[in-house]
């Protein structure tokens, strides 16, 4: 088992390495470089030379990659072009804001998805299932930018309950942020919950149809005891990875939602830095998003490994 | 007369089709289970056996519902009870032993917990009493070291052990009625015989009534007092086990018994034409009309009633049953003459060893060979043109492994495989040329897995024809029709998808696909194990006819000795990947034989309650073959001490031409074996 975990870990690192290479090469083969794209029409003469010197663009590509990668490992992403400040300083508050948004969505979404998924499975084809499943399909098929806009329209503009657009400085405190995140969280959680609930539903239904559940019923195990002891552990285990994938995929949704709500998080930063041609920041974001993706999946693997008795051998148990 | 413990009255169960039509899968079932009696329910797959057994517990699967009738357990209708009341009965009064214990034990719970759960629900023992009882139960089902067993998860047990745990669990509540749904299907012959022994003992010791569902008449013959034969959701015959198996007076049962290959008879069994009608497609007359050899016009329009014949204590649903009484049920076999095989070698396996052990990265780097004890070792077999050679052995004996390496799906570790005298076959599929690939074809156990569900029969069969012969257009079409003709299917099957075919038809398509390549050798991996006996007989018959017509060579892998005897010219017996015995099939089943072959033969179940299996060896599962000495030393009932443990036994050739690998001399074996 230890070996398996180690293997997953190494695979994760390799994935990150490849992502870093791709983002680096991608930036490299775009016409022009960081300086020309940033300086635009002033990209000549002394200004250009100074910029090139400052960013170290005169050394060969592979050396630049190495020194960049070395710095990244130490947590230093270098300088942003537009803000002329350290990328870490740019990223810090954005990461925090996005994290608040995403964790709120996850904290609400996962338990809700579990409950809804289990309810729909246990009352399969009955009223609760029909209602919840219809709503879930509905919210799954509406893209975030539409549901987000609708939320703004209804809650913020018609009812005027909550601010529609987030107008706060990037480095707000947590409590200042709170009222502003309610709508974005709802927008993200809605679609995520719907997806996860459907997964949980089909997983539970599959287990309910298995021979061992039929056996448990025939053994006379009371219904709820059967659900908690025999069904859920086996149904939720395969769901862990699916949930992880959903969360990882949610990263894309966060970008869209942040832009619609003008929310000062990582997602908006992606769009901003791309339109500003701030290539070092784009590179840094690529790495960060990839690491989040890889670590979510790694955690899911770890959980699955720990919970699955099939992967524990007699020796490791004793 | 004994009292009834369960009475089923006019029970019909069905479902609603997509068009809203009501379709019955059980029709007007009326029967009783008496106290202390073991009743067998037999029938083809889909005849409704499991549905009936589950109804006896008041359990109706999702999507099905009762259309009429009742299931009375001690005059209480189970089908009208609510969940709470049923929980009181299930496990405590009526318990179930499922078909596949491997899938019926909850994977995340230790088996000790699962047994304790049953005890907690159905008894009022204290915690310490329960722990004692768990050990007792595990002992009762003859599981070694109960204390350690209880701490294991289901996946840490072998198939036979899982089945025993399921029995222990069912016994926990001290039930009055035990329902067993194919409890031994999927187990090795020796394990099956042992589990049946155990069940019989339990029935005797505890006086529990049992309902034993199975498609295997051999198993039914061993344990049951009374038998119910089902066909297309109806009871067609019911009576005492001896009467049913020795004087079957229903044409279906008669045909079924004739389609079972038996060790005592040479040649292929008779096959029954056609297949069981699907629910909802049952015609107006007798449901067996299409396949019946005794039918007349009356049967076509009138439905026969279940009629009780008091002198035989048997109920039968057939207008013409009196015709069958006169026929002796003696099986006249077709006796396919095993023609003399000319020595004309087509495949030569020389010193073949195969290992599944993956070499560690470091060992690979240092080029170290680590596996001194490979899964399959020292296999020497040569196969002649037009011969059928069978590989038999229990699960884990390496039969499929050898097939895979002939097919090029596995690399051999040592030795070589030569084709057509001079061509060395590469162990790497990619390195084989198209001619080699064409000449060796495989047919798999489960046609559901080997046929692409999204392709029509035409697409499935056109692939090899296009690949090896480049056929297109009308030529391709006519070749496909010809192939279908060969496997006795009409050209209209071309547009069908696998899901629109029955199990037997699917396997025929798989056979046709293998023959499409016009191969020299066909490797058959348990090709009939997933089929019902009547269908199995038809597939065996087909394989035999095709071989006579085309001169193909078969390598036939099976765990069923009777099937092997029926189809093969020569048999090779394997234990733990080592050859034990090889010789003409008619001789392998006569003594003297290798002690392992003797164990296998002893465990064969004949569909005759008066022939008992001989259980000579324990059904232990060995993890891997011993490093030195005889491969069978761990279980051999005739072991002669250290010689067997330390020295590899020599090959000895008996006067009947079969080779046995044992330290005991041929003559000595003959004497010992003729004594018992
Ligand atoms: N939920 C269901 N909905 C519709 N038809 C079903 C359902 N369950 C079973 N059937 C049909 O009912 C018939 C009887 O099924 P059953 O499982 O009782 O057969 P069986 O005799 O036990 O077969 P086997 O030997 O394969 O176990 C089959 O034709 C099957 O396809
Ligand atoms: S009633 Fe007729 S068709 Fe049916 S089994 Fe008897 S003889 Fe055959
Ligand atoms: S060699 Fe010994 S252990 Fe092996 S089969 Fe013969 S008697 Fe049994
Ligand atoms: Mg069944």
JSON list of C-alpha atoms in Angstrom, two decimals, chain A residues 3 124-125 208 210-226 228-234 307-314 317-318, chain B residues 54 57 59 61-62 87 90-92 94-98 100 103-110 113-115 117-118 120-122 148 151-153 155-156 169:
[
{"chain": "A", "resi": 3, "resn": "UNK", "atom": "CA", "xyz": [4.28, 1.66, -2.52]},
{"chain": "A", "resi": 124, "resn": "UNK", "atom": "CA", "xyz": [-35.93, 5.86, -6.47]},
{"chain": "A", "resi": 125, "resn": "UNK", "atom": "CA", "xyz": [-38.72, 6.61, -8.95]},
{"chain": "A", "resi": 208, "resn": "UNK", "atom": "CA", "xyz": [-28.58, -1.41, -3.72]},
{"chain": "A", "resi": 210, "resn": "UNK", "atom": "CA", "xyz": [-25.97, -5.86, -5.67]},
{"chain": "A", "resi": 211, "resn": "UNK", "atom": "CA", "xyz": [-26.19, -9.39, -4.38]},
{"chain": "A", "resi": 212, "resn": "UNK", "atom": "CA", "xyz": [-24.88, -8.51, -0.96]},
{"chain": "A", "resi": 213, "resn": "UNK", "atom": "CA", "xyz": [-27.62, -5.98, -0.31]},
{"chain": "A", "resi": 214, "resn": "UNK", "atom": "CA", "xyz": [-30.24, -8.47, -1.39]},
{"chain": "A", "resi": 215, "resn": "UNK", "atom": "CA", "xyz": [-28.52, -10.85, 1.02]},
{"chain": "A", "resi": 216, "resn": "UNK", "atom": "CA", "xyz": [-28.58, -8.31, 3.85]},
{"chain": "A", "resi": 217, "resn": "UNK", "atom": "CA", "xyz": [-32.31, -7.76, 3.30]},
{"chain": "A", "resi": 218, "resn": "UNK", "atom": "CA", "xyz": [-32.91, -11.50, 3.29]},
{"chain": "A", "resi": 219, "resn": "UNK", "atom": "CA", "xyz": [-30.87, -11.80, 6.44]},
{"chain": "A", "resi": 220, "resn": "UNK", "atom": "CA", "xyz": [-33.39, -9.55, 8.10]},
{"chain": "A", "resi": 221, "resn": "UNK", "atom": "CA", "xyz": [-31.15, -6.52, 8.68]},
{"chain": "A", "resi": 222, "resn": "UNK", "atom": "CA", "xyz": [-33.40, -3.52, 9.50]},
{"chain": "A", "resi": 223, "resn": "UNK", "atom": "CA", "xyz": [-33.64, -1.04, 6.66]},
{"chain": "A", "resi": 224, "resn": "UNK", "atom": "CA", "xyz": [-31.70, 1.93, 8.05]},
{"chain": "A", "resi": 225, "resn": "UNK", "atom": "CA", "xyz": [-29.06, -0.24, 9.56]},
{"chain": "A", "resi": 226, "resn": "UNK", "atom": "CA", "xyz": [-28.58, -1.85, 6.19]},
{"chain": "A", "resi": 228, "resn": "UNK", "atom": "CA", "xyz": [-25.63, 2.80, 6.90]},
{"chain": "A", "resi": 229, "resn": "UNK", "atom": "CA", "xyz": [-23.63, -0.39, 7.41]},
{"chain": "A", "resi": 230, "resn": "UNK", "atom": "CA", "xyz": [-23.91, -2.22, 4.13]},
{"chain": "A", "resi": 231, "resn": "UNK", "atom": "CA", "xyz": [-24.85, 0.32, 1.47]},
{"chain": "A", "resi": 232, "resn": "UNK", "atom": "CA", "xyz": [-23.19, 3.65, 2.14]},
{"chain": "A", "resi": 233, "resn": "UNK", "atom": "CA", "xyz": [-19.58, 2.58, 2.80]},
{"chain": "A", "resi": 234, "resn": "UNK", "atom": "CA", "xyz": [-19.57, 0.64, -0.43]},
{"chain": "A", "resi": 307, "resn": "UNK", "atom": "CA", "xyz": [-10.93, 3.13, 3.17]},
{"chain": "A", "resi": 308, "resn": "UNK", "atom": "CA", "xyz": [-10.87, 0.18, 0.80]},
{"chain": "A", "resi": 309, "resn": "UNK", "atom": "CA", "xyz": [-10.34, -3.06, 2.70]},
{"chain": "A", "resi": 310, "resn": "UNK", "atom": "CA", "xyz": [-9.44, -4.80, -0.53]},
{"chain": "A", "resi": 311, "resn": "UNK", "atom": "CA", "xyz": [-6.21, -2.87, -0.69]},
{"chain": "A", "resi": 312, "resn": "UNK", "atom": "CA", "xyz": [-5.25, -3.70, 2.84]},
{"chain": "A", "resi": 313, "resn": "UNK", "atom": "CA", "xyz": [-3.55, -7.00, 3.17]},
{"chain": "A", "resi": 314, "resn": "UNK", "atom": "CA", "xyz": [-3.65, -9.19, 6.23]},
{"chain": "A", "resi": 317, "resn": "UNK", "atom": "CA", "xyz": [-3.84, -4.83, 9.24]},
{"chain": "A", "resi": 318, "resn": "UNK", "atom": "CA", "xyz": [-2.14, -6.57, 12.08]},
{"chain": "B", "resi": 54, "resn": "UNK", "atom": "CA", "xyz": [-37.01, -15.36, -3.48]},
{"chain": "B", "resi": 57, "resn": "UNK", "atom": "CA", "xyz": [-38.94, -15.33, 1.46]},
{"chain": "B", "resi": 59, "resn": "UNK", "atom": "CA", "xyz": [-38.90, -10.92, -1.58]},
{"chain": "B", "resi": 61, "resn": "UNK", "atom": "CA", "xyz": [-37.10, -7.93, -7.04]},
{"chain": "B", "resi": 62, "resn": "UNK", "atom": "CA", "xyz": [-37.36, -4.27, -8.00]},
{"chain": "B", "resi": 87, "resn": "UNK", "atom": "CA", "xyz": [-37.49, -8.61, 9.07]},
{"chain": "B", "resi": 90, "resn": "UNK", "atom": "CA", "xyz": [-36.05, -13.37, 7.39]},
{"chain": "B", "resi": 91, "resn": "UNK", "atom": "CA", "xyz": [-32.89, -14.83, 8.76]},
{"chain": "B", "resi": 92, "resn": "UNK", "atom": "CA", "xyz": [-34.70, -16.16, 11.82]},
{"chain": "B", "resi": 94, "resn": "UNK", "atom": "CA", "xyz": [-36.28, -18.55, 6.71]},
{"chain": "B", "resi": 95, "resn": "UNK", "atom": "CA", "xyz": [-32.67, -18.01, 5.67]},
{"chain": "B", "resi": 96, "resn": "UNK", "atom": "CA", "xyz": [-31.06, -17.77, 2.29]},
{"chain": "B", "resi": 97, "resn": "UNK", "atom": "CA", "xyz": [-27.75, -19.03, 0.96]},
{"chain": "B", "resi": 98, "resn": "UNK", "atom": "CA", "xyz": [-26.98, -17.11, -2.18]},
{"chain": "B", "resi": 100, "resn": "UNK", "atom": "CA", "xyz": [-22.39, -16.39, -5.46]},
{"chain": "B", "resi": 103, "resn": "UNK", "atom": "CA", "xyz": [-20.77, -11.21, -4.24]},
{"chain": "B", "resi": 104, "resn": "UNK", "atom": "CA", "xyz": [-23.26, -11.78, -1.49]},
{"chain": "B", "resi": 105, "resn": "UNK", "atom": "CA", "xyz": [-20.96, -10.91, 1.39]},
{"chain": "B", "resi": 106, "resn": "UNK", "atom": "CA", "xyz": [-20.67, -7.18, 2.01]},
{"chain": "B", "resi": 107, "resn": "UNK", "atom": "CA", "xyz": [-17.11, -6.29, 0.98]},
{"chain": "B", "resi": 108, "resn": "UNK", "atom": "CA", "xyz": [-16.36, -3.69, 3.65]},
{"chain": "B", "resi": 109, "resn": "UNK", "atom": "CA", "xyz": [-17.35, -5.80, 6.64]},
{"chain": "B", "resi": 110, "resn": "UNK", "atom": "CA", "xyz": [-15.31, -8.55, 8.27]},
{"chain": "B", "resi": 113, "resn": "UNK", "atom": "CA", "xyz": [-19.08, -9.04, 11.97]},
{"chain": "B", "resi": 114, "resn": "UNK", "atom": "CA", "xyz": [-21.44, -10.32, 9.31]},
{"chain": "B", "resi": 115, "resn": "UNK", "atom": "CA", "xyz": [-22.12, -13.51, 11.24]},
{"chain": "B", "resi": 117, "resn": "UNK", "atom": "CA", "xyz": [-24.95, -9.29, 12.88]},
{"chain": "B", "resi": 118, "resn": "UNK", "atom": "CA", "xyz": [-27.14, -12.26, 12.09]},
{"chain": "B", "resi": 120, "resn": "UNK", "atom": "CA", "xyz": [-27.56, -10.15, 17.15]},
{"chain": "B", "resi": 121, "resn": "UNK", "atom": "CA", "xyz": [-30.66, -9.85, 15.02]},
{"chain": "B", "resi": 122, "resn": "UNK", "atom": "CA", "xyz": [-32.04, -13.28, 15.58]},
{"chain": "B", "resi": 148, "resn": "UNK", "atom": "CA", "xyz": [-8.50, -15.92, 12.47]},
{"chain": "B", "resi": 151, "resn": "UNK", "atom": "CA", "xyz": [-11.13, -11.28, 11.33]},
{"chain": "B", "resi": 152, "resn": "UNK", "atom": "CA", "xyz": [-10.91, -11.58, 7.59]},
{"chain": "B", "resi": 153, "resn": "UNK", "atom": "CA", "xyz": [-12.67, -9.63, 4.88]},
{"chain": "B", "resi": 155, "resn": "UNK", "atom": "CA", "xyz": [-12.05, -11.05, -0.43]},
{"chain": "B", "resi": 156, "resn": "UNK", "atom": "CA", "xyz": [-9.44, -12.78, 1.71]},
{"chain": "B", "resi": 169, "resn": "UNK", "atom": "CA", "xyz": [-24.43, -16.96, 8.41]}
]
